[in-house]
Short mmCIF file of N, CA and C in Angstrom, two decimals:
data_model
loop_
_atom_site.label_atom_id
_atom_site.label_comp_id
_atom_site.label_asym_id
_atom_site.label_seq_id
_atom_site.Cartn_x
_atom_site.Cartn_y
_atom_site.Cartn_z
N MET A 25 44.64 -10.66 -17.60
CA MET A 25 43.44 -11.03 -17.31
C MET A 25 43.31 -12.26 -16.39
N TYR A 26 42.73 -12.41 -15.42
CA TYR A 26 42.23 -13.59 -14.71
C TYR A 26 41.12 -14.02 -14.80
N LYS A 27 41.21 -15.74 -14.96
CA LYS A 27 39.80 -16.25 -15.49
C LYS A 27 39.72 -17.30 -14.05
N ILE A 28 38.37 -17.41 -13.85
CA ILE A 28 37.97 -18.15 -12.68
C ILE A 28 37.34 -19.47 -13.21
N GLU A 29 37.70 -20.67 -12.97
CA GLU A 29 37.23 -21.86 -13.56
C GLU A 29 36.55 -22.57 -12.33
N ILE A 30 35.59 -23.10 -12.41
CA ILE A 30 35.16 -23.96 -11.17
C ILE A 30 35.00 -25.16 -12.02
N GLN A 31 35.75 -26.21 -11.43
CA GLN A 31 35.67 -27.69 -11.85
C GLN A 31 35.31 -28.52 -10.83
N GLY A 32 34.56 -29.56 -11.18
CA GLY A 32 34.01 -30.68 -10.36
C GLY A 32 33.19 -30.66 -9.61
N CYS A 33 32.59 -31.51 -8.96
CA CYS A 33 31.46 -31.46 -8.27
C CYS A 33 32.04 -31.01 -6.69
N LEU A 34 33.40 -31.24 -6.21
CA LEU A 34 33.43 -30.87 -4.92
C LEU A 34 33.26 -29.07 -4.76
N SER A 35 33.62 -28.41 -5.79
CA SER A 35 33.45 -27.04 -5.67
C SER A 35 31.82 -26.91 -5.44
N LEU A 36 31.03 -27.52 -6.53
CA LEU A 36 29.80 -27.22 -6.20
C LEU A 36 29.12 -27.68 -5.02
N LEU A 37 29.61 -28.69 -4.29
CA LEU A 37 29.10 -28.83 -3.06
C LEU A 37 29.45 -28.25 -1.97
N LEU A 38 30.73 -27.36 -2.05
CA LEU A 38 31.37 -26.21 -1.35
C LEU A 38 30.31 -25.03 -1.21
N ILE A 39 30.08 -24.94 -2.59
CA ILE A 39 29.17 -23.38 -2.75
C ILE A 39 27.82 -24.07 -2.00
N ALA A 40 27.03 -25.01 -2.36
CA ALA A 40 25.87 -25.73 -2.09
C ALA A 40 26.02 -25.82 -0.21
N ALA A 41 26.99 -26.13 0.41
CA ALA A 41 27.05 -26.01 1.94
C ALA A 41 27.27 -24.90 2.51
N VAL A 42 27.84 -23.77 1.56
CA VAL A 42 27.78 -22.40 2.31
C VAL A 42 26.38 -21.71 2.19
N ILE A 43 25.80 -21.81 0.90
CA ILE A 43 24.61 -21.59 0.88
C ILE A 43 23.49 -21.95 2.10
N PHE A 44 23.72 -23.29 2.07
CA PHE A 44 22.84 -23.85 3.23
C PHE A 44 22.97 -23.45 4.35
N PHE A 45 24.45 -23.21 4.73
CA PHE A 45 24.56 -22.62 6.43
C PHE A 45 24.42 -21.38 6.69
N ILE A 46 24.39 -20.43 5.55
CA ILE A 46 23.61 -19.01 5.67
C ILE A 46 22.17 -19.27 5.84
N ILE A 47 21.53 -19.94 5.17
CA ILE A 47 20.28 -20.03 5.01
C ILE A 47 19.66 -20.81 6.46
N ALA A 48 20.54 -21.55 6.99
CA ALA A 48 20.02 -22.36 8.34
C ALA A 48 20.44 -21.32 9.59
N LYS A 49 21.61 -20.51 9.48
CA LYS A 49 21.64 -19.95 10.85
C LYS A 49 20.91 -18.58 10.39
N LEU A 50 20.41 -18.06 9.47
CA LEU A 50 19.65 -16.96 9.28
C LEU A 50 18.22 -17.03 8.63
N TRP A 51 17.58 -18.37 8.69
CA TRP A 51 16.30 -18.63 8.59
C TRP A 51 15.17 -17.90 9.05
N TRP A 52 15.14 -17.21 10.48
CA TRP A 52 14.53 -16.31 11.08
C TRP A 52 14.60 -14.88 10.55
N LEU A 53 15.84 -14.55 9.92
CA LEU A 53 15.72 -13.32 9.40
C LEU A 53 15.07 -13.25 7.83
N ILE A 54 15.03 -14.46 7.49
CA ILE A 54 14.51 -14.39 6.13
C ILE A 54 12.98 -14.69 6.26
N VAL A 55 12.36 -15.01 7.23
CA VAL A 55 11.21 -15.32 7.47
C VAL A 55 10.54 -13.83 7.88
N GLY A 56 11.38 -13.45 9.05
CA GLY A 56 10.94 -12.05 9.31
C GLY A 56 10.81 -10.75 8.25
N ILE A 57 11.71 -10.98 7.19
CA ILE A 57 11.67 -9.92 6.20
C ILE A 57 9.96 -10.51 5.31
N ALA A 58 9.87 -11.57 4.95
CA ALA A 58 8.69 -12.18 4.30
C ALA A 58 7.60 -11.90 5.25
N VAL A 59 7.58 -11.82 6.64
CA VAL A 59 6.71 -11.48 7.33
C VAL A 59 6.24 -10.09 7.23
N VAL A 60 7.35 -8.92 7.36
CA VAL A 60 7.08 -7.47 7.28
C VAL A 60 6.53 -7.18 6.03
N ALA A 61 6.98 -7.71 5.00
CA ALA A 61 6.49 -7.26 3.57
C ALA A 61 5.14 -7.88 3.41
N ILE A 62 4.81 -8.93 4.23
CA ILE A 62 3.09 -9.21 3.64
C ILE A 62 2.38 -8.39 4.65
N VAL A 63 2.80 -7.84 5.66
CA VAL A 63 1.97 -7.24 6.79
C VAL A 63 2.03 -5.62 5.94
N TYR A 64 3.08 -5.10 5.55
CA TYR A 64 3.21 -3.79 4.91
C TYR A 64 2.19 -3.72 3.61
N TYR A 65 2.23 -5.05 2.93
CA TYR A 65 1.32 -4.92 1.74
C TYR A 65 -0.08 -4.79 2.06
N TYR A 66 -0.33 -5.77 3.06
CA TYR A 66 -1.97 -5.59 3.39
C TYR A 66 -2.49 -4.32 4.22
N SER A 67 -1.64 -4.12 4.96
CA SER A 67 -1.95 -2.71 5.74
C SER A 67 -2.33 -1.46 4.78
N LYS A 68 -1.01 -1.33 3.97
CA LYS A 68 -1.44 -0.48 2.81
C LYS A 68 -2.61 -0.28 1.88
N LEU A 69 -3.17 -1.66 1.93
CA LEU A 69 -4.26 -2.06 0.95
C LEU A 69 -5.49 -1.73 1.90
N ALA A 70 -5.53 -2.06 3.02
CA ALA A 70 -6.55 -1.56 4.12
C ALA A 70 -6.71 -0.11 4.40
N TYR A 71 -5.45 0.60 4.59
CA TYR A 71 -5.61 2.36 4.60
C TYR A 71 -5.94 2.57 3.18
N TYR A 72 -5.87 1.90 1.98
CA TYR A 72 -6.38 3.06 0.96
C TYR A 72 -7.70 2.44 0.39
N THR A 73 -8.35 1.00 1.11
CA THR A 73 -9.55 0.64 0.91
C THR A 73 -10.16 1.84 1.83
N ILE A 74 -9.88 2.24 3.17
CA ILE A 74 -10.40 2.93 4.15
C ILE A 74 -10.57 4.16 3.46
N VAL A 75 -9.67 5.22 3.17
CA VAL A 75 -9.44 6.40 2.71
C VAL A 75 -10.37 6.42 1.35
N ASN A 76 -10.44 5.49 0.50
CA ASN A 76 -11.46 5.67 -0.81
C ASN A 76 -13.15 5.46 -0.31
N LYS A 77 -13.20 4.82 0.73
CA LYS A 77 -14.49 4.64 1.27
C LYS A 77 -14.91 5.84 1.84
N ASN A 78 -14.15 6.72 2.51
CA ASN A 78 -14.42 7.96 3.16
C ASN A 78 -14.51 9.21 2.11
N ASN A 79 -13.77 8.91 0.99
CA ASN A 79 -14.02 10.11 -0.13
C ASN A 79 -15.22 9.73 -0.90
N GLU A 80 -15.60 8.62 -0.89
CA GLU A 80 -16.68 8.01 -1.69
C GLU A 80 -17.98 8.29 -0.86
N ALA A 81 -18.04 8.32 0.37
CA ALA A 81 -18.94 8.76 0.93
C ALA A 81 -19.01 10.13 1.26
N GLU A 82 -18.27 10.86 1.09
CA GLU A 82 -18.56 12.36 0.83
C GLU A 82 -18.68 13.13 -0.53
N MET A 83 -18.52 12.18 -1.33
CA MET A 83 -18.54 12.58 -2.78
C MET A 83 -20.26 12.20 -2.88
N ASN A 84 -20.73 11.29 -2.38
CA ASN A 84 -22.17 11.22 -2.44
C ASN A 84 -23.15 11.26 -1.24
N TYR A 85 -22.93 12.58 -1.15
CA TYR A 85 -23.53 13.01 0.01
C TYR A 85 -24.92 12.97 -0.29
N GLU A 86 -26.04 12.72 0.87
CA GLU A 86 -27.33 12.96 0.49
C GLU A 86 -27.75 13.31 1.78
N PRO A 87 -28.37 14.62 1.91
CA PRO A 87 -28.94 15.47 3.14
C PRO A 87 -30.23 14.43 3.69
N LYS A 88 -30.34 14.83 5.00
CA LYS A 88 -31.32 14.00 5.51
C LYS A 88 -32.79 14.92 5.29
N ASP A 89 -33.66 14.65 5.68
CA ASP A 89 -34.95 15.55 5.62
C ASP A 89 -34.87 16.86 6.77
N GLY A 90 -34.65 18.19 5.92
CA GLY A 90 -34.79 19.36 6.86
C GLY A 90 -33.56 19.40 7.08
N GLU A 91 -32.44 19.06 6.68
CA GLU A 91 -30.95 19.34 6.74
C GLU A 91 -30.77 20.56 5.67
N VAL A 92 -29.73 21.32 6.25
CA VAL A 92 -29.44 22.47 5.49
C VAL A 92 -28.40 22.07 4.63
N PHE A 93 -28.29 22.74 3.33
CA PHE A 93 -27.18 21.82 2.55
C PHE A 93 -26.45 23.13 1.48
N LYS A 94 -25.43 23.05 0.52
CA LYS A 94 -25.25 23.95 -0.30
C LYS A 94 -25.14 23.37 -1.60
N VAL A 95 -25.32 23.83 -2.86
CA VAL A 95 -25.45 23.04 -3.84
C VAL A 95 -24.11 23.76 -4.73
N CYS A 96 -23.25 23.03 -5.25
CA CYS A 96 -21.75 23.43 -6.10
C CYS A 96 -22.48 24.21 -7.28
N PRO A 97 -21.94 25.12 -7.44
CA PRO A 97 -22.31 25.87 -8.51
C PRO A 97 -21.78 25.25 -9.90
N TYR A 98 -20.69 24.56 -9.84
CA TYR A 98 -20.02 23.90 -11.02
C TYR A 98 -20.43 22.53 -11.53
N CYS A 99 -20.85 21.85 -10.53
CA CYS A 99 -21.20 20.27 -11.01
C CYS A 99 -22.61 20.26 -10.11
N ASN A 100 -23.30 21.04 -9.50
CA ASN A 100 -24.60 20.74 -8.93
C ASN A 100 -24.71 19.64 -7.91
N ALA A 101 -23.46 19.38 -7.26
CA ALA A 101 -23.72 18.34 -6.50
C ALA A 101 -24.14 18.73 -5.25
N LYS A 102 -24.80 18.26 -4.11
CA LYS A 102 -25.04 18.66 -2.99
C LYS A 102 -23.95 18.35 -1.84
N VAL A 103 -23.73 19.67 -1.15
CA VAL A 103 -22.53 19.73 -0.27
C VAL A 103 -22.87 20.04 1.18
N LYS A 104 -22.23 19.38 1.91
CA LYS A 104 -22.54 19.91 3.60
C LYS A 104 -22.28 21.42 3.71
N VAL A 105 -23.13 21.92 4.46
CA VAL A 105 -22.95 23.66 4.48
C VAL A 105 -21.32 23.99 5.22
N SER A 106 -20.82 22.80 5.77
CA SER A 106 -19.12 23.34 6.33
C SER A 106 -18.12 23.16 5.73
N ALA A 107 -18.61 22.62 4.22
CA ALA A 107 -17.42 22.12 3.20
C ALA A 107 -16.79 23.42 2.71
N MET A 108 -15.57 23.49 2.54
CA MET A 108 -15.09 24.77 1.96
C MET A 108 -14.85 24.59 0.53
N THR A 109 -14.56 23.22 0.05
CA THR A 109 -14.44 22.96 -1.17
C THR A 109 -15.45 21.63 -1.43
N CYS A 110 -15.61 21.65 -2.91
CA CYS A 110 -16.85 20.49 -3.47
C CYS A 110 -16.26 19.19 -3.50
N PRO A 111 -16.54 18.14 -2.71
CA PRO A 111 -15.72 16.78 -2.69
C PRO A 111 -15.62 16.07 -4.32
N ARG A 112 -16.70 16.73 -4.91
CA ARG A 112 -16.84 16.04 -6.25
C ARG A 112 -15.86 16.52 -7.38
N CYS A 113 -15.92 17.84 -7.47
CA CYS A 113 -15.14 18.80 -8.50
C CYS A 113 -14.00 19.47 -7.91
N LYS A 114 -13.87 19.32 -6.75
CA LYS A 114 -12.84 20.04 -5.84
C LYS A 114 -12.54 21.45 -6.07
N ALA A 115 -13.69 22.12 -6.61
CA ALA A 115 -14.01 23.59 -6.66
C ALA A 115 -14.04 24.70 -5.18
N ALA A 116 -13.67 25.70 -5.16
CA ALA A 116 -13.77 26.24 -3.81
C ALA A 116 -15.29 26.95 -3.73
N LEU A 117 -15.57 26.78 -2.83
CA LEU A 117 -17.23 27.02 -2.44
C LEU A 117 -17.16 28.17 -1.60
N ASN A 118 -17.36 29.55 -1.95
CA ASN A 118 -17.31 30.77 -0.94
C ASN A 118 -18.60 31.03 -0.55
#
């Protein structure tokens, strides 16, 4: 069985120098990965915010005066005439 021992300050300085060299040469890669991760997180957050807002607007549908609408037989929600399913309870409207 082999046993690796790191002794003295010189070994630690060599390891630190190698790590510093890698970071100094590849700093743009590290920054690029961080920027991509941040953009991905916020774009996903914006997407789900928009989707939820659209779904919420459909679920709270209020017809204008004189507009024809359907009433869901299961949850009594007002639904657009063109809707095939109820946005609130997801039941099929035939």
